[in-house]
Structure formats: C-alpha cells, structure tokens
GROMACS .gro file of C-alpha atoms in nm:
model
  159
    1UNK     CA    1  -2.050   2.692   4.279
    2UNK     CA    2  -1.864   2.974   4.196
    3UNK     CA    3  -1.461   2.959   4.098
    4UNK     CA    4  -1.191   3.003   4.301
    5UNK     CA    5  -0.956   3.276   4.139
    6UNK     CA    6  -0.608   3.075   3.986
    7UNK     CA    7  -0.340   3.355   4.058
    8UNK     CA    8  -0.401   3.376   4.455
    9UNK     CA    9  -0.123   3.631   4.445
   10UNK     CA   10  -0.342   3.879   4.275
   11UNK     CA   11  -0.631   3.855   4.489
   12UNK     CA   12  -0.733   4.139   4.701
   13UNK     CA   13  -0.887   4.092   5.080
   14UNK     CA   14  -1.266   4.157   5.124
   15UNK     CA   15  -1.208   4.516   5.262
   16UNK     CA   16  -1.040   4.605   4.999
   17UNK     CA   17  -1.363   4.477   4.727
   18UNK     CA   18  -1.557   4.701   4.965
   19UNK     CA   19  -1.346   4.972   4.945
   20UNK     CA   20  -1.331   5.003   4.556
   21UNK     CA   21  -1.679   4.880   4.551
   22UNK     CA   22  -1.752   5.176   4.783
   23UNK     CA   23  -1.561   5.492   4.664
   24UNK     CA   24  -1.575   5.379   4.229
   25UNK     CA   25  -1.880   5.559   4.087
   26UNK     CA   26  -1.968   5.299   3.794
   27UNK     CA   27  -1.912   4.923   3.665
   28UNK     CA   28  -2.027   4.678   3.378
   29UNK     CA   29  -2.379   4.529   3.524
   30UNK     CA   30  -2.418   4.227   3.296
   31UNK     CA   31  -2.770   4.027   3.262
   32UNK     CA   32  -2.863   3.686   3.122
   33UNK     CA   33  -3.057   3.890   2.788
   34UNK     CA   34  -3.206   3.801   2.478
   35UNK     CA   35  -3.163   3.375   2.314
   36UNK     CA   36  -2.916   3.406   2.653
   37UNK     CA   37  -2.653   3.593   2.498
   38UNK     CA   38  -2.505   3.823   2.772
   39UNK     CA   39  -2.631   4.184   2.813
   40UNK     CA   40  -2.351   4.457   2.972
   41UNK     CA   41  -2.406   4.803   3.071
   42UNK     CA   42  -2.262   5.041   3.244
   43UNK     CA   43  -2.418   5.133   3.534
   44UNK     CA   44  -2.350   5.423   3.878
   45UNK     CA   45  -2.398   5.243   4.146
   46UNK     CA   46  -2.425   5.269   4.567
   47UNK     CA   47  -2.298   4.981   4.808
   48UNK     CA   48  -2.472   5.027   5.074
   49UNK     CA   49  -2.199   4.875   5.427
   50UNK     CA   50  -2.490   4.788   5.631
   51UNK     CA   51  -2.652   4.556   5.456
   52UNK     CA   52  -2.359   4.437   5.183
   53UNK     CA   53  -2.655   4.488   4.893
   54UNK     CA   54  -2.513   4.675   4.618
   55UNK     CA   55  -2.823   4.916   4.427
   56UNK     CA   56  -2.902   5.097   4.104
   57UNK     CA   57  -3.168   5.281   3.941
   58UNK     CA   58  -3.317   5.300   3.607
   59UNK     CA   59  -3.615   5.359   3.426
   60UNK     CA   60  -3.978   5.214   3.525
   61UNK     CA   61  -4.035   5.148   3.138
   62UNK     CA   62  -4.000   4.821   2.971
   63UNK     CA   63  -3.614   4.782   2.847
   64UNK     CA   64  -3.383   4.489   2.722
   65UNK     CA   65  -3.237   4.543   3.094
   66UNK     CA   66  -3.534   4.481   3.336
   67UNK     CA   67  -3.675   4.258   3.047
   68UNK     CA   68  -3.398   4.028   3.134
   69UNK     CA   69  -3.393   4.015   3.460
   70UNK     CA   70  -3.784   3.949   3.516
   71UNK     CA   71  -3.658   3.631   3.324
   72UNK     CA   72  -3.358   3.550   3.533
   73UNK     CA   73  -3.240   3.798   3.771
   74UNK     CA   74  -2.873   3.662   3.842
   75UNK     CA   75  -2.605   3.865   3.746
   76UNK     CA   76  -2.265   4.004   3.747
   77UNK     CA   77  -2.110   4.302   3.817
   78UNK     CA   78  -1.803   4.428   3.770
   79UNK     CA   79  -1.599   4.735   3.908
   80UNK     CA   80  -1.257   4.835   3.785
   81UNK     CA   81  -1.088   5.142   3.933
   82UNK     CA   82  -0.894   5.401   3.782
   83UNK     CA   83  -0.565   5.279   3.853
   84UNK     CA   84  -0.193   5.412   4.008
   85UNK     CA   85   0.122   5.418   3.881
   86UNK     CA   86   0.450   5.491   4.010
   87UNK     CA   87   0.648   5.815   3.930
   88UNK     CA   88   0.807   5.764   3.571
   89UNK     CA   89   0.611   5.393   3.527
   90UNK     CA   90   0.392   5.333   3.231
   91UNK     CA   91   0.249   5.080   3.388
   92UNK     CA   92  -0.091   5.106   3.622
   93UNK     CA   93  -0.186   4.878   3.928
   94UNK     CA   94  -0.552   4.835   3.890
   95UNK     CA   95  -0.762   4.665   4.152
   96UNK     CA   96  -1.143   4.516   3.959
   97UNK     CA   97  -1.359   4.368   4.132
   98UNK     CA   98  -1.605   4.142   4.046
   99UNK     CA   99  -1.969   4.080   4.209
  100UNK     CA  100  -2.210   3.779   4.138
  101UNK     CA  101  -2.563   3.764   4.272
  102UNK     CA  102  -2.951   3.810   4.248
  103UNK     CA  103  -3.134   4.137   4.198
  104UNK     CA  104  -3.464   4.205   4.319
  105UNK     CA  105  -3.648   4.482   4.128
  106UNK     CA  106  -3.797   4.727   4.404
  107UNK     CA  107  -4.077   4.961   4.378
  108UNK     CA  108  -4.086   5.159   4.667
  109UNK     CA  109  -4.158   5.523   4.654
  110UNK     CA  110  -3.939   5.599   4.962
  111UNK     CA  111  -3.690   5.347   4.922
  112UNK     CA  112  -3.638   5.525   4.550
  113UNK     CA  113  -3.581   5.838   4.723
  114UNK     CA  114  -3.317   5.716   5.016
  115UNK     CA  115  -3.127   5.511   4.765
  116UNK     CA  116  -3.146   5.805   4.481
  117UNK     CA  117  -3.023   6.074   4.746
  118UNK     CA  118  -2.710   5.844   4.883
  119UNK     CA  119  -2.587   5.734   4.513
  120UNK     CA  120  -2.637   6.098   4.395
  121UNK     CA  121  -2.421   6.201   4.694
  122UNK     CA  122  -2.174   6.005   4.538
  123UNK     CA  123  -2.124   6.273   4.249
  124UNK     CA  124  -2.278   6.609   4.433
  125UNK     CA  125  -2.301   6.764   4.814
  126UNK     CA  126  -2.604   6.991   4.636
  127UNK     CA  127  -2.864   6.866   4.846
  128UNK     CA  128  -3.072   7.095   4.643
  129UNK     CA  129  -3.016   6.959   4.306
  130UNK     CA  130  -3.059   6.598   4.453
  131UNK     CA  131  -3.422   6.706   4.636
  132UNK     CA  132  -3.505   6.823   4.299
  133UNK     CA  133  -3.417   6.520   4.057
  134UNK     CA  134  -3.589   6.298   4.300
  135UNK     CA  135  -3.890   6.523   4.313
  136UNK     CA  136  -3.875   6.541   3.892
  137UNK     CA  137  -3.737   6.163   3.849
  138UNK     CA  138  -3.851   5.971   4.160
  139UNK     CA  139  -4.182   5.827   3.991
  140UNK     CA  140  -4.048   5.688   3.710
  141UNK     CA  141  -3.791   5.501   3.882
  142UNK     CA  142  -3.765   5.152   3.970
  143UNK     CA  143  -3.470   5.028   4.243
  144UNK     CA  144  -3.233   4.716   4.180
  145UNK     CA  145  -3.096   4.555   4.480
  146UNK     CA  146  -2.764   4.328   4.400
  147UNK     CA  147  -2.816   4.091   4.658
  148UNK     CA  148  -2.439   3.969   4.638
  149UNK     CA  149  -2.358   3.589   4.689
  150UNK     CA  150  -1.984   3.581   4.555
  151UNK     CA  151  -1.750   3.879   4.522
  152UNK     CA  152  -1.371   3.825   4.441
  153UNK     CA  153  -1.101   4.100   4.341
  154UNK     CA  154  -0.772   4.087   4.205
  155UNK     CA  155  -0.498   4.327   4.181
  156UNK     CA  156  -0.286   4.349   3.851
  157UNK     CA  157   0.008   4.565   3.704
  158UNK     CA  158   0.001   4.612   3.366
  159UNK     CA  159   0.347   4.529   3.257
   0.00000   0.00000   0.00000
C-alpha cells in the first residue's frame, strides 16, 4: 500500500528514523482538510520507544486540525533534521523522515499530563515550569496518538 522509496541508496535504517524521530523537536503534521485539499502544520512532538506511537497536543476547541481528522484521521508526518556539513562544505547532509498512519484523538486527563510532561522535557529540565503549564493548560488539552503504519527515511547531501 504504501511506496517503496526509488533511490535505495538514500534510505536510512529504522534506528536511525527513530533516532531523528526521537531527539528533533518538531515536523510538518499534514491532515486530509477541507474539499480534501491537504492541511500542514507544524507541530512539537514526543515518540514515545515503548510503544512506537508518536503524540502531540493541541487545543480541546474546534479547529481546521481536529476538524479534519474527526473526518479522516490518516495522516502524515514528516521530520527533517537540522543538518551537518563538513568543515569548509556548503553543502548539508540532512536525514527527513517521513511517518504515515492513524491518529486517535485522546481525552484522558492523566494521559494529557504524562504525555505533556515527557514532550515538555524535550525543551526544559524545569520540572517546575512543566507542573505548572500542565496545572494552567492540562484541561483544555486534547492528546493525538500517531499510531504509525509506514515510516521511511532518506539521507541526502545537498550538492
């Protein structure tokens, strides 16, 4: 069902999609949206290595986002890292990665509160400042769980 990638050379092993998918803070979550005309946003995300689901957060109010994916909830998602380059090289090596599944919109007070605490640690140790914007934020967040079903990287040099 879903396409092989042409230039085998440039694909990247599974460990390596779970390590970009793992340390990168933020990708392009695109939805099936409005007259089905695709619908991108960037998005922080947490992958969680026990389970393989990827998750994000957002807003319990109606939006073009959750909108969508009441309608159809598969999607793709895709994470592109910063990039290297050798000493005195224009040129970056960039490793993306990208990530096709179903989400599952979750409601679950303490579910919100595990998932916002381990994608916050992500950005900040300040267990503080996380225990607060969960206590502020918690209730008017809703959970997405990327339940992934095809995930494929590639590495490329831009030369």
């Amino acid at each position: 069902m879903f396409r092989e990638l042409k230039r085998k050379n440039k694909q990247i092993s599974d460990a390596e999609c779970i390590e970009v998918l793992t340390r990168e803070t933020r990708g392009v979550l695109s939805v099936i949206g409005d007259e089905g005309y695709p619908y991108g946003m960037p998005m922080n995300h947490f992958y969680d290595p026990t389970d393989g689901k990827i998750w994000f957060h957002c807003g319990k109010a109606s939006s073009h986002r959750t909108d969508a994916l009441r309608h159809d909830n598969r999607v793709s998602f895709c994470v592109t890292e910063q990039g290297e380059r050798a000493e005195g090289d224009w040129a970056y090596t960039v490793r993306s990665v990208i990530v096709f599944g179903k989400i599952e919109i979750i409601d679950d007070a303490e579910k919100i509160a595990d998932i916002a605490a381990r994608l916050s640690r992500k950005f900040t140790q300040d267990e503080s400042y996380i225990a607060e914007e969960i206590r502020k934020f918690a209730a008017g967040t809703l959970l997405l769980e990327l339940s992934p079903e095809h995930i494929c990287g590639k590495r490329v040099v831009e030369s």
